[in-house]
Amino acid sequence: MIIELERGRQSTLDQIRDLAVRFGNRVELSEGTGVYDTVHIIGDSREFASRESYILGLPGVRAAWQPTGGYKNIARVVRGNEGKALHRERRVVEVKGLDGKARRFGGGKHIFVCGPDSPQTLEQTLATARMAREVGEKFGILDRVMLRGGAFKPRTRPTDWRGLGMKGIAIMDAAREETGLPYATEVMDHNLVEQIGAHADMLQIGTRNAQNFDLLESVGRFGKPVILKRGFGNEAEEWFYSAEYIANQGNLDIVLCERGMKTLYTKGGYCRNQPDLNACTFARKQTILPIIFDPSHVAGDHRIVAENLMAACGHLVDGSITETVHTEAWRREQLCDAGQALVMDQYSILVEAVLEYETHVVPKMR
Ligand code: PEP
C-alpha cells in the first residue's frame, strides 16, 4: 500500500509503522517534491490495507491506495488505480565483511564477487581468497570485493560431485575469518536456509531454483541479502516475480543476477549459455534492485569470460560474480565446472579493465 503523508507528521508515521510491524510489513519513506512524502508498505500488504479507513483518518494522511499490477515491492514505478504513480530510488544492498567494510551493490561502483565454484579443500580456498584480497588491495577497492563458493551444488547428473555441504561452509567461514571478506553461497533447500544463513553473509538462489517458491519465501523471511539468479528459461518478468516472492516477505535486499539462457544456439557448444544483456538494462529500468552478471556460467570456458563481462559492463551492471581459482593446476582439479574459472592473475587483469571502463566510459553513458 502507498500512503501520502504530510511531511513532519512523525507521530502518524510511527502509528503507520506500528501497524505495519503488526502485520509483518515494513515501511519505506520516499521524500516527495512538495509538502507530502510517500510511505510504501513493504511486503504482502493486503491485511494492512484492510485498515484503510483507520489510515485515512490519521492526521496528515492525504491519500492511501493499493498499487495495481505485478511486482509492486520491487518495481521502479508503482502505480495506483487512479493513475497515481510513485517513482522510487534504486536500492543499495549492503553486505558487510569482518573487515567492517560494506560492499554496496547498486551504490554506483562495480562490486566484484569472486572465488571457487565450490570449496574443495581448505588450502585451495584460502589461497584463492587471499588472492582476491590482494586484488582488492592492489586496486584500492577492498570494499568492493567479496567471495563466492557453493558448498551445496546443484548438478545435472545425480552421480556428479555435489559439494562438501556444511564442511564446505566451514571452509568459507575460514576464508572470511582470514581475509575479512564476506561471502555468498548457494542454498537449495528451504529447510537449510537458517542453517546456512547463520554462517553466510549473503545467500544465493541458483538458476535451477529461481522458481522454487518455498525457497524464495524462506529466504525472504530469513532476511539476509540474497543473489537471485535468473532461471535459464525464464522471461525477464518471471525473474522479477521470483524476486517479488522474496520481497513479499519483507526482504528487499535482493541482487538480481543474469547468468545466461539455454537457447537453440547454445547447442552449438560455442558458449554454455546465451547472455541476455538487454534483460540487465530492462531490470534496471523496471525494478529498484541492483543487477549483477555472471560471465562464468554464460561462458562455460575461461577463454571467453572476460569478453562477456566487458559486454555486460556496457549494460551498466552493478557488479559481477566470477569463478576464480589460484592456479592453472587447480582449475584442472576442479570437480565442478572445471574449465570456466579464471586464474587470479587473469582475473586481476579483468578487474583492471572493468575499473578503467567504469572510470572512462560509464560516466559518459549515464
Ligand atoms: C553457481 O553460481 O555456482 C551456479 C551453480 O550457478 P547457476 O545457478 O547460475 O548455474
Coordinates of C-alpha atoms and ligand atoms in Angstrom, one line a residue:
M1 CA 0.0 0.0 0.0
I2 CA 1.1 3.6 -0.7
I3 CA 0.3 6.4 1.7
E4 CA 0.7 10.1 1.0
L5 CA 1.7 11.8 4.3
E6 CA 2.3 15.5 5.1
R7 CA 6.0 16.0 5.8
G8 CA 6.9 16.2 9.5
R9 CA 4.0 14.1 10.8
Q10 CA 6.2 11.9 12.9
S11 CA 3.6 10.6 15.3
T12 CA 1.4 9.5 12.3
L13 CA 4.4 7.8 10.7
D14 CA 5.0 6.0 14.0
Q15 CA 1.4 4.8 14.1
I16 CA 1.7 3.6 10.5
R17 CA 5.0 1.8 11.3
D18 CA 3.4 0.1 14.4
L19 CA 0.5 -1.1 12.3
A20 CA 2.9 -2.3 9.5
V21 CA 5.0 -4.3 12.1
R22 CA 1.8 -5.8 13.5
F23 CA 1.0 -7.3 10.0
G24 CA 4.6 -8.3 9.3
N25 CA 5.3 -5.4 7.0
R26 CA 8.0 -2.7 6.9
V27 CA 7.7 0.9 5.8
E28 CA 9.9 2.7 3.2
L29 CA 9.7 6.5 3.2
S30 CA 10.3 8.5 0.0
E31 CA 10.6 12.2 0.1
G32 CA 8.1 13.9 -2.3
T33 CA 8.7 17.1 -4.2
G34 CA 6.0 19.1 -2.5
V35 CA 4.9 19.0 1.1
Y36 CA 3.9 15.4 1.0
D37 CA 6.1 12.3 1.5
T38 CA 5.2 8.8 0.3
V39 CA 5.1 5.9 2.7
H40 CA 5.4 2.5 0.9
I41 CA 4.3 -0.6 2.9
I42 CA 6.7 -3.3 2.0
G43 CA 5.7 -7.0 2.0
D44 CA 2.3 -8.6 1.5
S45 CA 0.2 -5.6 2.5
R46 CA -3.3 -6.9 2.0
E47 CA -4.1 -7.2 5.7
F48 CA -2.6 -3.8 6.3
A49 CA -4.7 -2.3 3.5
S50 CA -7.9 -3.7 5.1
R51 CA -7.4 -0.9 7.7
E52 CA -7.7 1.7 5.1
S53 CA -10.4 3.8 6.8
Y54 CA -8.2 3.9 10.0
I55 CA -5.2 5.0 8.0
L56 CA -7.1 7.7 6.1
G57 CA -8.3 9.1 9.4
L58 CA -4.8 9.7 10.8
P59 CA -3.6 13.3 11.0
G60 CA -1.7 14.4 7.9
V61 CA -2.7 11.5 5.6
R62 CA -3.9 12.8 2.2
A63 CA -4.4 9.6 0.4
A64 CA -3.9 5.8 0.7
W65 CA -4.0 3.4 -2.2
Q66 CA -3.2 -0.1 -3.1
P67 CA -0.9 -0.3 -6.1
T68 CA -2.2 -2.2 -9.1
G69 CA -0.2 -4.7 -11.3
G70 CA 2.6 -7.1 -10.7
Y71 CA 5.8 -6.9 -8.7
K72 CA 4.8 -3.9 -6.5
N73 CA 7.5 -4.3 -3.9
I74 CA 10.4 -4.2 -6.3
A75 CA 9.0 -2.1 -9.1
R76 CA 10.7 1.2 -10.0
V77 CA 7.4 2.9 -10.7
V78 CA 4.4 1.8 -8.6
R79 CA 1.0 2.7 -10.0
G80 CA -2.4 3.1 -8.4
N81 CA -5.8 2.6 -10.0
E82 CA -6.4 6.3 -10.2
G83 CA -3.3 6.7 -12.3
K84 CA -1.1 7.9 -9.4
A85 CA 2.5 6.8 -9.6
L86 CA 5.3 6.5 -7.1
H87 CA 8.8 6.8 -8.6
R88 CA 11.3 5.0 -6.4
E89 CA 15.0 5.3 -6.0
R90 CA 17.1 2.3 -6.9
R91 CA 18.1 0.2 -3.9
V92 CA 21.5 -0.2 -2.5
V93 CA 22.1 -3.7 -1.0
E94 CA 24.9 -3.8 1.6
V95 CA 26.9 -6.8 2.6
K96 CA 29.3 -6.2 5.5
G97 CA 32.6 -8.1 5.9
L98 CA 34.5 -8.9 9.1
D99 CA 36.8 -6.1 7.9
G100 CA 34.0 -3.7 8.8
K101 CA 33.6 -2.5 5.2
A102 CA 30.2 -2.7 3.5
R103 CA 30.0 -3.9 -0.1
R104 CA 27.3 -1.7 -1.7
F105 CA 25.6 -3.3 -4.6
G106 CA 23.8 -0.6 -6.6
G107 CA 26.0 2.1 -4.9
G108 CA 27.3 3.3 -8.3
K109 CA 30.5 1.2 -8.3
H110 CA 31.1 -2.3 -9.7
I111 CA 31.2 -5.0 -6.9
F112 CA 33.5 -7.9 -7.6
V113 CA 32.3 -11.3 -6.2
C114 CA 34.9 -14.0 -6.9
G115 CA 36.1 -17.3 -5.7
P116 CA 35.8 -21.0 -6.4
D117 CA 32.8 -22.6 -7.9
S118 CA 32.9 -24.8 -4.9
P119 CA 35.3 -25.0 -1.9
Q120 CA 37.1 -28.4 -2.3
T121 CA 39.9 -28.0 0.2
L122 CA 40.8 -25.5 2.9
E123 CA 44.2 -24.9 1.4
Q124 CA 43.0 -24.1 -2.1
T125 CA 40.1 -22.0 -0.9
L126 CA 42.3 -19.9 1.4
A127 CA 44.8 -19.4 -1.4
T128 CA 42.1 -18.1 -3.7
A129 CA 40.6 -15.9 -1.0
R130 CA 44.0 -14.4 -0.2
M131 CA 44.5 -13.6 -3.8
A132 CA 41.0 -12.0 -4.0
R133 CA 42.1 -9.8 -1.1
E134 CA 45.3 -8.9 -2.9
V135 CA 43.4 -7.8 -6.0
G136 CA 41.3 -5.6 -3.8
E137 CA 44.3 -4.1 -2.1
K138 CA 46.2 -3.6 -5.4
F139 CA 43.4 -1.5 -6.9
G140 CA 42.3 0.1 -3.7
I141 CA 38.9 -1.5 -3.9
L142 CA 38.8 -3.8 -1.0
D143 CA 35.4 -2.6 0.0
R144 CA 34.2 -3.8 -3.4
V145 CA 35.5 -7.3 -3.3
M146 CA 33.8 -10.3 -1.8
L147 CA 33.9 -14.1 -2.0
R148 CA 31.7 -16.8 -3.5
G149 CA 31.7 -20.5 -3.1
G150 CA 28.9 -23.1 -3.3
A151 CA 29.1 -25.8 -0.8
F152 CA 25.8 -27.3 -1.8
K153 CA 26.0 -27.9 -5.6
P154 CA 23.1 -28.4 -7.9
R155 CA 24.2 -30.9 -10.5
T156 CA 22.6 -32.1 -13.7
R157 CA 23.8 -35.7 -13.3
P158 CA 23.0 -37.4 -10.0
T159 CA 26.3 -39.2 -9.8
D160 CA 28.4 -36.0 -10.1
W161 CA 30.1 -34.5 -7.0
R162 CA 27.7 -32.2 -5.1
G163 CA 30.0 -30.2 -2.9
L164 CA 31.1 -30.6 0.7
G165 CA 27.9 -29.4 2.3
M166 CA 28.4 -27.9 5.8
K167 CA 32.1 -28.8 5.7
G168 CA 32.4 -26.5 2.7
I169 CA 30.6 -23.8 4.6
A170 CA 33.2 -24.2 7.4
I171 CA 35.9 -23.7 4.7
M172 CA 34.2 -20.5 3.5
D173 CA 33.9 -19.3 7.1
A174 CA 37.7 -19.8 7.5
A175 CA 38.3 -17.9 4.3
R176 CA 36.2 -15.0 5.7
E177 CA 38.0 -15.2 9.0
E178 CA 41.4 -14.9 7.4
T179 CA 40.7 -12.3 4.8
G180 CA 37.8 -10.3 6.3
L181 CA 35.9 -10.6 3.0
P182 CA 32.3 -11.6 3.2
Y183 CA 31.0 -14.5 1.2
A184 CA 27.9 -15.6 -0.8
T185 CA 26.9 -19.2 -1.0
E186 CA 24.0 -21.1 -2.6
V187 CA 21.1 -22.5 -0.7
M188 CA 18.9 -25.1 -2.5
D189 CA 16.6 -26.3 0.2
H190 CA 14.2 -24.2 2.2
N191 CA 14.9 -26.4 5.3
L192 CA 18.5 -25.3 5.2
V193 CA 18.1 -21.6 4.9
E194 CA 18.6 -20.9 8.6
Q195 CA 21.5 -23.4 9.0
I196 CA 23.4 -22.0 6.0
G197 CA 22.2 -18.4 6.6
A198 CA 23.6 -18.4 10.1
H199 CA 27.1 -18.6 8.5
A200 CA 26.9 -16.9 5.1
D201 CA 26.9 -13.1 4.6
M202 CA 24.8 -13.4 1.5
L203 CA 22.6 -16.3 0.2
Q204 CA 22.4 -17.3 -3.4
I205 CA 19.5 -18.8 -5.2
G206 CA 20.7 -20.6 -8.3
T207 CA 19.1 -20.7 -11.8
R208 CA 17.5 -24.1 -11.2
N209 CA 15.7 -22.9 -8.1
A210 CA 14.7 -19.5 -9.4
Q211 CA 11.1 -20.6 -9.3
N212 CA 11.3 -22.7 -6.1
F213 CA 8.7 -20.6 -4.3
D214 CA 9.1 -22.2 -0.9
L215 CA 12.8 -21.5 -1.0
L216 CA 12.2 -17.9 -2.2
E217 CA 9.8 -17.2 0.6
S218 CA 12.1 -18.8 3.2
V219 CA 15.0 -16.6 2.1
G220 CA 12.6 -13.7 2.1
R221 CA 11.6 -14.4 5.7
F222 CA 15.2 -15.0 6.8
G223 CA 16.1 -11.5 5.7
K224 CA 19.8 -11.7 4.8
P225 CA 20.9 -10.2 1.4
V226 CA 20.4 -12.6 -1.5
I227 CA 21.7 -13.0 -5.0
L228 CA 18.8 -14.2 -7.2
K229 CA 20.0 -15.9 -10.4
R230 CA 17.6 -15.8 -13.3
G231 CA 16.1 -19.2 -14.3
F232 CA 17.8 -20.2 -17.6
G233 CA 14.4 -20.5 -19.2
N234 CA 12.6 -17.6 -17.5
E235 CA 11.3 -14.5 -19.2
A236 CA 12.6 -11.3 -17.5
E237 CA 9.3 -10.6 -15.8
E238 CA 9.1 -14.2 -14.4
W239 CA 12.5 -13.4 -12.8
F240 CA 11.1 -10.2 -11.3
Y241 CA 8.2 -12.1 -9.9
S242 CA 10.6 -14.5 -8.3
A243 CA 12.2 -11.5 -6.7
E244 CA 8.8 -10.4 -5.6
Y245 CA 8.3 -13.7 -3.8
I246 CA 11.3 -12.7 -1.6
A247 CA 10.3 -9.1 -1.3
N248 CA 6.7 -10.0 -0.4
Q249 CA 8.2 -11.5 2.8
G250 CA 9.7 -8.1 3.7
N251 CA 13.2 -8.6 2.4
L252 CA 14.2 -6.1 -0.3
D253 CA 17.9 -6.9 0.0
I254 CA 17.9 -8.7 -3.4
V255 CA 20.6 -8.6 -6.1
L256 CA 19.4 -9.8 -9.4
C257 CA 21.9 -11.9 -11.4
E258 CA 21.8 -12.6 -15.2
R259 CA 23.7 -15.8 -15.9
G260 CA 22.6 -16.7 -19.4
M261 CA 19.8 -18.7 -21.0
K262 CA 19.6 -22.1 -22.7
T263 CA 18.7 -21.3 -26.3
L264 CA 18.8 -23.1 -29.7
Y265 CA 22.2 -21.5 -30.2
T266 CA 23.9 -22.8 -27.1
K267 CA 23.5 -26.3 -28.6
G268 CA 26.3 -25.4 -31.0
G269 CA 28.7 -25.6 -28.0
Y270 CA 30.5 -22.4 -28.5
C271 CA 29.2 -21.0 -25.2
R272 CA 27.5 -22.6 -22.3
N273 CA 24.6 -20.1 -22.0
Q274 CA 23.4 -17.2 -24.1
P275 CA 23.7 -13.9 -22.2
D276 CA 20.6 -11.8 -22.3
L277 CA 22.2 -8.4 -21.7
N278 CA 19.1 -6.5 -22.7
A279 CA 17.4 -8.0 -19.7
C280 CA 20.0 -6.3 -17.5
T281 CA 19.0 -2.9 -18.8
F282 CA 15.4 -3.9 -18.6
A283 CA 15.8 -5.0 -15.0
R284 CA 17.5 -1.6 -14.2
K285 CA 14.5 0.3 -15.7
Q286 CA 11.7 -1.9 -14.3
T287 CA 13.0 -2.6 -10.8
I288 CA 14.7 -0.9 -7.9
L289 CA 17.1 -3.8 -7.5
P290 CA 20.8 -3.9 -8.3
I291 CA 21.8 -6.2 -11.1
I292 CA 25.0 -8.2 -11.5
F293 CA 26.3 -10.5 -14.2
D294 CA 27.8 -14.0 -14.1
P295 CA 30.2 -14.3 -17.0
S296 CA 31.5 -17.7 -15.9
H297 CA 28.2 -19.6 -16.3
V298 CA 27.5 -17.7 -19.5
A299 CA 30.9 -18.7 -21.0
G300 CA 31.5 -22.1 -19.6
D301 CA 35.1 -21.6 -20.8
H302 CA 37.7 -19.3 -19.1
R303 CA 38.9 -18.1 -22.5
I304 CA 35.6 -16.1 -23.1
V305 CA 34.8 -15.0 -19.6
A306 CA 36.4 -11.5 -20.0
E307 CA 34.6 -10.7 -23.3
N308 CA 31.3 -11.5 -21.7
L309 CA 31.9 -9.4 -18.6
M310 CA 33.0 -6.4 -20.6
A311 CA 29.9 -6.6 -22.7
A312 CA 27.8 -6.7 -19.6
C313 CA 29.6 -3.6 -18.3
G314 CA 28.2 -1.8 -21.4
H315 CA 24.8 -2.5 -19.9
L316 CA 25.9 -0.8 -16.7
V317 CA 25.6 -3.8 -14.4
D318 CA 26.3 -3.1 -10.7
G319 CA 28.7 -5.9 -10.3
S320 CA 29.8 -9.4 -11.3
I321 CA 30.2 -12.9 -9.9
T322 CA 33.1 -14.7 -11.4
E323 CA 34.6 -18.1 -10.7
T324 CA 38.3 -17.9 -9.9
V325 CA 41.0 -20.3 -8.8
H326 CA 44.5 -19.6 -7.7
T327 CA 46.4 -21.7 -10.2
E328 CA 46.0 -23.5 -13.6
A329 CA 46.7 -26.7 -11.8
W330 CA 43.7 -26.3 -9.5
R331 CA 41.5 -25.4 -12.4
R332 CA 42.1 -28.8 -13.8
E333 CA 41.4 -30.4 -10.4
Q334 CA 38.0 -28.8 -10.0
L335 CA 35.3 -31.3 -9.5
C336 CA 32.6 -28.9 -10.7
D337 CA 32.5 -26.6 -13.7
A338 CA 36.2 -27.3 -14.4
G339 CA 37.4 -25.0 -17.2
Q340 CA 35.3 -21.9 -16.6
A341 CA 37.3 -20.4 -13.7
L342 CA 39.8 -17.7 -14.3
V343 CA 43.1 -18.0 -12.5
M344 CA 43.6 -15.0 -10.2
D345 CA 46.2 -13.3 -12.5
Q346 CA 43.8 -13.3 -15.4
Y347 CA 41.1 -12.1 -13.0
S348 CA 43.3 -9.2 -11.9
I349 CA 43.7 -8.0 -15.5
L350 CA 39.9 -8.2 -16.0
V351 CA 39.3 -6.2 -12.8
E352 CA 41.6 -3.6 -14.1
A353 CA 39.8 -3.4 -17.4
V354 CA 36.4 -3.1 -15.6
L355 CA 37.8 -0.3 -13.4
E356 CA 39.1 1.6 -16.5
Y357 CA 35.8 1.2 -18.3
E358 CA 34.0 2.4 -15.2
T359 CA 36.2 5.5 -14.9
H360 CA 36.4 6.5 -18.5
V361 CA 33.4 5.2 -20.3
V362 CA 30.5 4.6 -17.9
P363 CA 30.2 8.3 -16.8
K364 CA 29.6 9.2 -20.5
M365 CA 26.8 6.6 -20.7
R366 CA 24.7 7.5 -17.6
Ligands
PEP1 C1 26.9 -21.2 -9.2 O1 27.0 -20.0 -9.3 O2 27.6 -21.9 -8.5 C2 25.8 -21.8 -10.0 C3 25.5 -23.1 -9.9 O3 25.2 -21.0 -10.8 P1 23.8 -21.2 -11.7 O4 22.8 -21.4 -10.7 O5 23.7 -19.9 -12.4 O6 24.0 -22.3 -12.6

